[in-house]
Short mmCIF file of C-alpha atoms and ligand atoms in Angstrom, two decimals:
data_model
loop_
_atom_site.label_atom_id
_atom_site.label_comp_id
_atom_site.label_asym_id
_atom_site.label_seq_id
_atom_site.Cartn_x
_atom_site.Cartn_y
_atom_site.Cartn_z
CA MET A 177 116.89 71.51 67.63
CA ARG A 178 117.54 74.21 64.97
CA VAL A 179 114.78 76.73 64.25
CA GLY A 180 114.47 78.80 61.12
CA LYS A 181 116.34 81.83 60.23
CA SER A 182 116.51 84.85 62.63
CA ILE A 183 117.34 88.54 62.78
CA ILE A 184 119.26 90.03 64.87
CA LEU A 185 118.84 93.60 66.61
CA PHE A 186 122.02 95.00 67.86
CA GLY A 187 122.90 98.17 69.67
CA PRO A 188 123.86 99.93 72.61
CA PRO A 189 120.79 100.05 75.96
CA GLY A 190 118.76 102.63 74.77
CA ALA A 191 119.48 103.04 70.89
CA GLY A 192 115.49 102.32 70.19
CA LYS A 193 115.61 98.61 70.18
CA GLY A 194 112.09 97.54 71.83
CA THR A 195 110.94 100.70 70.05
CA GLN A 196 111.61 99.22 66.81
CA SER A 197 110.81 95.86 67.25
CA GLY A 198 107.52 95.68 66.39
CA LEU A 199 107.85 96.86 62.76
CA ILE A 200 110.23 94.54 62.65
CA SER A 201 108.61 91.74 63.49
CA SER A 202 105.28 92.82 61.82
CA ILE A 203 107.04 93.13 58.15
CA THR A 204 109.40 90.08 58.61
CA GLY A 205 106.33 87.97 60.89
CA LYS A 206 109.20 86.57 63.13
CA PRO A 207 108.43 87.20 67.08
CA GLN A 208 110.60 89.48 69.35
CA VAL A 209 112.31 87.91 71.63
CA SER A 210 113.81 89.63 74.65
CA THR A 211 116.78 88.40 76.89
CA GLY A 212 116.26 91.78 79.50
CA ASP A 213 111.89 91.43 79.40
CA MET A 214 112.53 87.60 80.20
CA LEU A 215 114.96 88.23 82.86
CA ARG A 216 112.85 91.27 84.51
CA GLU A 217 110.07 88.68 84.40
CA ALA A 218 112.07 86.04 86.01
CA VAL A 219 113.41 88.69 88.53
CA LYS A 220 109.29 89.79 89.14
CA GLU A 221 108.67 86.26 89.73
CA GLY A 222 111.34 85.61 92.21
CA THR A 223 112.23 82.66 90.10
CA ASP A 224 116.14 80.92 91.13
CA LEU A 225 117.52 82.23 87.48
CA GLY A 226 115.71 85.84 88.75
CA LYS A 227 117.70 85.73 92.18
CA SER A 228 120.70 84.94 89.95
CA ALA A 229 120.10 87.60 87.84
CA GLN A 230 118.87 90.30 89.94
CA SER A 231 122.22 91.91 90.96
CA TYR A 232 124.29 91.92 87.61
CA MET A 233 121.32 93.51 86.35
CA GLU A 234 121.45 96.15 89.18
CA ASN A 235 124.98 96.37 88.68
CA GLY A 236 124.99 97.40 85.27
CA LEU A 237 126.89 93.85 84.33
CA LEU A 238 125.73 91.17 81.81
CA VAL A 239 124.29 88.20 83.55
CA PRO A 240 126.33 85.12 82.54
CA ASP A 241 126.01 83.43 79.17
CA GLN A 242 125.05 80.42 80.75
CA VAL A 243 122.25 81.58 81.96
CA ILE A 244 120.98 83.46 79.00
CA MET A 245 121.30 80.20 76.57
CA ASP A 246 119.46 78.56 79.06
CA LEU A 247 116.59 80.81 79.06
CA ILE A 248 116.88 81.01 75.19
CA ARG A 249 116.89 77.42 74.62
CA VAL A 250 113.51 77.05 76.40
CA ARG A 251 112.04 79.89 74.51
CA LEU A 252 113.10 77.91 71.42
CA THR A 253 110.78 75.06 72.31
CA ASN A 254 107.82 77.51 71.45
CA ASP A 255 106.03 76.53 68.25
CA ASP A 256 106.40 80.15 67.49
CA ALA A 257 109.99 79.80 67.16
CA ASP A 258 109.79 77.61 64.43
CA SER A 259 110.28 80.02 61.42
CA GLY A 260 113.05 82.19 63.69
CA LEU A 261 112.85 84.79 65.99
CA LEU A 262 113.88 88.24 66.09
CA PHE A 263 116.14 88.72 68.99
CA ASP A 264 116.54 92.08 71.04
CA GLY A 265 119.77 92.41 73.40
CA PHE A 266 120.87 88.97 72.64
CA PRO A 267 123.73 88.02 71.70
CA ARG A 268 125.86 90.12 73.56
CA THR A 269 129.29 88.32 73.78
CA LEU A 270 130.63 86.33 71.57
CA PRO A 271 130.30 82.93 73.40
CA GLN A 272 126.76 83.82 72.93
CA ALA A 273 127.30 84.54 69.54
CA MET A 274 128.78 81.28 68.95
CA ALA A 275 126.24 79.59 70.73
CA LEU A 276 123.01 80.85 68.90
CA GLU A 277 124.89 79.26 65.51
CA GLN A 278 124.17 76.09 67.15
CA LEU A 279 120.91 77.02 67.39
CA THR A 280 119.77 79.19 64.11
CA GLU A 281 120.89 80.56 61.32
CA VAL A 282 121.68 84.35 61.64
CA GLU A 283 120.08 85.83 58.64
CA LYS A 284 120.65 89.52 59.67
CA VAL A 285 122.38 91.89 62.18
CA ILE A 286 120.31 95.07 62.05
CA SER A 287 122.72 97.29 64.25
CA LEU A 288 121.23 100.73 65.37
CA VAL A 289 123.91 103.08 65.82
CA VAL A 290 123.77 105.92 68.42
CA GLU A 291 126.42 108.12 70.23
CA ASP A 292 126.78 107.59 74.47
CA ASP A 293 125.86 111.31 75.42
CA GLU A 294 121.85 110.63 73.43
CA ILE A 295 122.13 106.91 75.20
CA VAL A 296 122.19 108.66 78.57
CA SER A 297 119.53 111.04 77.52
CA ARG A 298 117.06 108.47 76.17
CA ILE A 299 117.46 105.98 79.10
CA THR A 300 117.24 108.31 81.68
CA GLY A 301 113.77 109.67 80.02
CA ARG A 302 112.47 106.03 79.70
CA ARG A 303 109.45 105.11 81.45
CA THR A 304 107.53 101.86 80.77
CA ASP A 305 103.31 101.48 80.91
CA PRO A 306 102.94 98.37 82.57
CA VAL A 307 99.80 97.32 81.18
CA SER A 308 100.55 97.41 77.54
CA GLY A 309 104.55 97.07 77.97
CA GLU A 310 104.25 100.23 75.50
CA ILE A 311 107.67 102.28 75.77
CA TYR A 312 107.32 105.50 76.19
CA HIS A 313 110.00 109.10 76.56
CA VAL A 314 109.49 112.12 78.92
CA VAL A 315 110.54 114.33 76.07
CA PHE A 316 110.51 112.11 72.77
CA LYS A 317 107.42 110.23 73.41
CA PRO A 318 105.13 111.03 76.13
CA ALA A 319 102.45 108.87 77.25
CA PRO A 320 98.63 109.82 76.53
CA PRO A 321 97.16 111.32 79.61
CA GLU A 322 95.42 108.57 80.46
CA VAL A 323 98.27 106.10 80.68
CA SER A 324 100.94 108.87 82.18
CA GLY A 325 99.54 108.01 85.86
CA ARG A 326 100.61 104.11 85.85
CA LEU A 327 104.07 105.12 84.22
CA VAL A 328 107.00 102.79 85.78
CA GLN A 329 110.92 103.61 85.64
CA ARG A 330 112.98 100.65 85.82
CA ASN A 331 115.30 100.85 88.62
CA ASP A 332 118.97 100.12 86.59
CA ASP A 333 118.06 103.13 84.50
CA THR A 334 119.68 105.97 86.34
CA GLU A 335 122.75 107.95 84.99
CA GLU A 336 124.94 105.82 86.99
CA THR A 337 124.18 102.68 85.93
CA VAL A 338 123.20 103.86 82.40
CA ARG A 339 127.51 104.44 82.22
CA LYS A 340 128.59 101.24 83.49
CA ARG A 341 126.10 99.77 81.16
CA LEU A 342 127.47 101.50 78.26
CA ALA A 343 130.91 100.68 79.46
CA THR A 344 130.20 96.94 79.49
CA PHE A 345 128.72 97.40 76.21
CA HIS A 346 131.86 98.58 74.64
CA GLN A 347 133.82 96.57 75.89
CA GLN A 348 131.45 92.94 75.71
CA THR A 349 129.10 93.35 73.30
CA ALA A 350 130.45 96.12 70.76
CA PRO A 351 132.71 93.57 69.09
CA LEU A 352 130.33 91.49 68.14
CA SER A 353 129.45 94.19 65.14
CA GLU A 354 132.96 93.39 63.54
CA TYR A 355 132.14 89.84 63.85
CA TYR A 356 128.82 89.82 62.15
CA ARG A 357 130.42 92.73 59.51
CA GLU A 358 132.88 89.82 58.50
CA ARG A 359 129.97 87.50 57.83
CA GLY A 360 128.67 90.02 55.65
CA LEU A 361 125.59 90.01 57.83
CA LEU A 362 125.69 93.23 59.64
CA ILE A 363 123.20 96.57 58.53
CA GLU A 364 124.12 99.83 60.08
CA ILE A 365 121.11 102.03 60.47
CA ASP A 366 121.88 105.57 61.89
CA GLY A 367 119.50 105.49 64.80
CA SER A 368 120.26 109.06 65.79
CA GLY A 369 117.20 110.52 64.19
CA ASP A 370 113.79 110.16 65.95
CA ILE A 371 111.42 107.87 66.04
CA LYS A 372 109.71 107.96 62.90
CA GLN A 373 113.00 108.44 60.92
CA VAL A 374 114.88 105.62 62.07
CA SER A 375 111.27 103.16 61.50
CA ALA A 376 111.71 104.67 57.99
CA SER A 377 115.49 103.72 57.36
CA ILE A 378 114.70 100.45 58.92
CA GLY A 379 111.78 100.21 56.59
CA THR A 380 113.87 100.46 53.34
CA VAL A 381 116.34 98.41 54.23
CA LEU A 382 113.77 95.40 55.18
CA GLU A 383 111.92 96.42 51.67
CA LYS A 384 114.83 96.47 49.61
CA ASP A 385 116.04 93.20 50.99
CA ILE A 386 112.74 91.32 50.90
CA GLY A 387 112.74 92.58 47.43
CA SER A 388 115.76 91.26 46.20
P1 ADP B 177 118.99 98.01 77.65
O1 ADP B 177 118.72 97.35 76.18
O2 ADP B 177 118.45 98.82 78.14
O3 ADP B 177 120.47 97.32 78.05
P2 ADP B 177 118.19 95.10 78.48
O4 ADP B 177 116.74 94.86 78.72
O5 ADP B 177 118.26 94.31 77.00
O6 ADP B 177 118.11 96.42 78.48
O7 ADP B 177 118.67 94.47 79.40
C1 ADP B 177 119.06 94.80 80.96
C2 ADP B 177 119.60 94.15 81.72
O8 ADP B 177 119.77 92.41 81.63
C3 ADP B 177 120.80 93.91 80.83
O9 ADP B 177 122.09 95.46 81.63
C4 ADP B 177 121.83 92.87 81.65
O10 ADP B 177 122.17 93.22 82.75
C5 ADP B 177 120.52 92.05 81.48
N1 ADP B 177 120.97 91.39 80.12
C6 ADP B 177 119.47 91.27 79.16
N2 ADP B 177 120.23 90.74 78.05
C7 ADP B 177 121.30 90.19 78.08
C8 ADP B 177 122.23 89.24 77.59
N3 ADP B 177 122.03 88.92 76.21
N4 ADP B 177 123.38 88.68 78.34
C9 ADP B 177 123.79 89.42 79.54
N5 ADP B 177 123.40 89.92 80.24
C10 ADP B 177 122.14 90.35 79.56
P1 ADP B 178 116.40 99.62 73.82
O1 ADP B 178 115.43 98.80 73.76
O2 ADP B 178 117.45 99.94 73.14
O3 ADP B 178 117.21 99.69 75.54
P2 ADP B 178 114.33 101.41 74.05
O4 ADP B 178 113.58 101.30 72.58
O5 ADP B 178 113.62 101.32 75.21
O6 ADP B 178 115.68 101.09 73.42
O7 ADP B 178 114.21 103.30 73.93
C1 ADP B 178 115.02 103.79 74.91
C2 ADP B 178 114.57 104.77 75.34
O8 ADP B 178 114.62 106.15 74.29
C3 ADP B 178 112.74 105.02 75.06
O9 ADP B 178 112.11 105.79 76.17
C4 ADP B 178 112.22 105.35 73.66
O10 ADP B 178 110.67 105.96 74.11
C5 ADP B 178 113.48 106.31 73.54
N1 ADP B 178 113.54 106.37 72.14
C6 ADP B 178 113.48 104.98 71.17
N2 ADP B 178 113.87 105.16 70.07
C7 ADP B 178 114.22 107.27 69.68
C8 ADP B 178 114.34 107.88 69.02
N3 ADP B 178 115.09 107.25 67.82
N4 ADP B 178 114.61 109.13 69.66
C9 ADP B 178 114.31 109.75 70.95
N5 ADP B 178 113.91 108.64 72.08
C10 ADP B 178 113.98 107.36 71.61
#
């Protein structure tokens, strides 16, 4: 089973992938698929898959490729996947990237480039609204007062775990940008500006592509 052309949103943890994914979905019409969100859901539900993934996630390590590919294959059976998806936080290893090629054609890879020190302040200040799923930041994107009382912090969003996740990213995931660059698919975007500036850069790149 193969689905339509897909887009990958690539970048280190905390680069702003989740924050920008709604914009990209609305421009391209491709539904967002976050393996991190799917794994957190499995952990919350206490499924076998969730139980096996939990310790990797808490320790800033990658969940084994086989587990991730099983999740993706199931997700692709949904009707909304037929015209392709927007992958957020996937693939994260070369074996995942190669397995994905059997399932869909990768149309482009939007890579958000952000320095490690900026990542640490973004992640330690990240908060999520459990009701809407909206992502906030204590300084960079404060929640409105009616929401602020119910915000939650992910238990892997501590400085210690972020450092481990960044090391994992540099070792196992960053080399994928070369892989996609060689294939002419990589679009690098400066992710260091504020949220609106990054959105504007993404909008420009996607509209240029659509126009061409
Ligand atoms: P972030 O973008 O902040 O790193 P995610 O929500 O994408 O967070 O991922 C949280 C955790 O889930 C990761 O640290 C990792 O343990 C696991 N994970 C998510 N996606 C993958 C993937 N594609 N391959 C392996 N592990 C993954
Ligand atoms: P990712 O999905 O890549 O892990 P998120 O979208 O969850 O990253 O963003 C991580 C944190 O940084 C969130 O608290 C978010 O509000 C904040 N953030 C996202 N983009 C920016 C930006 N351009 N400038 C400042 N903070 C940002």
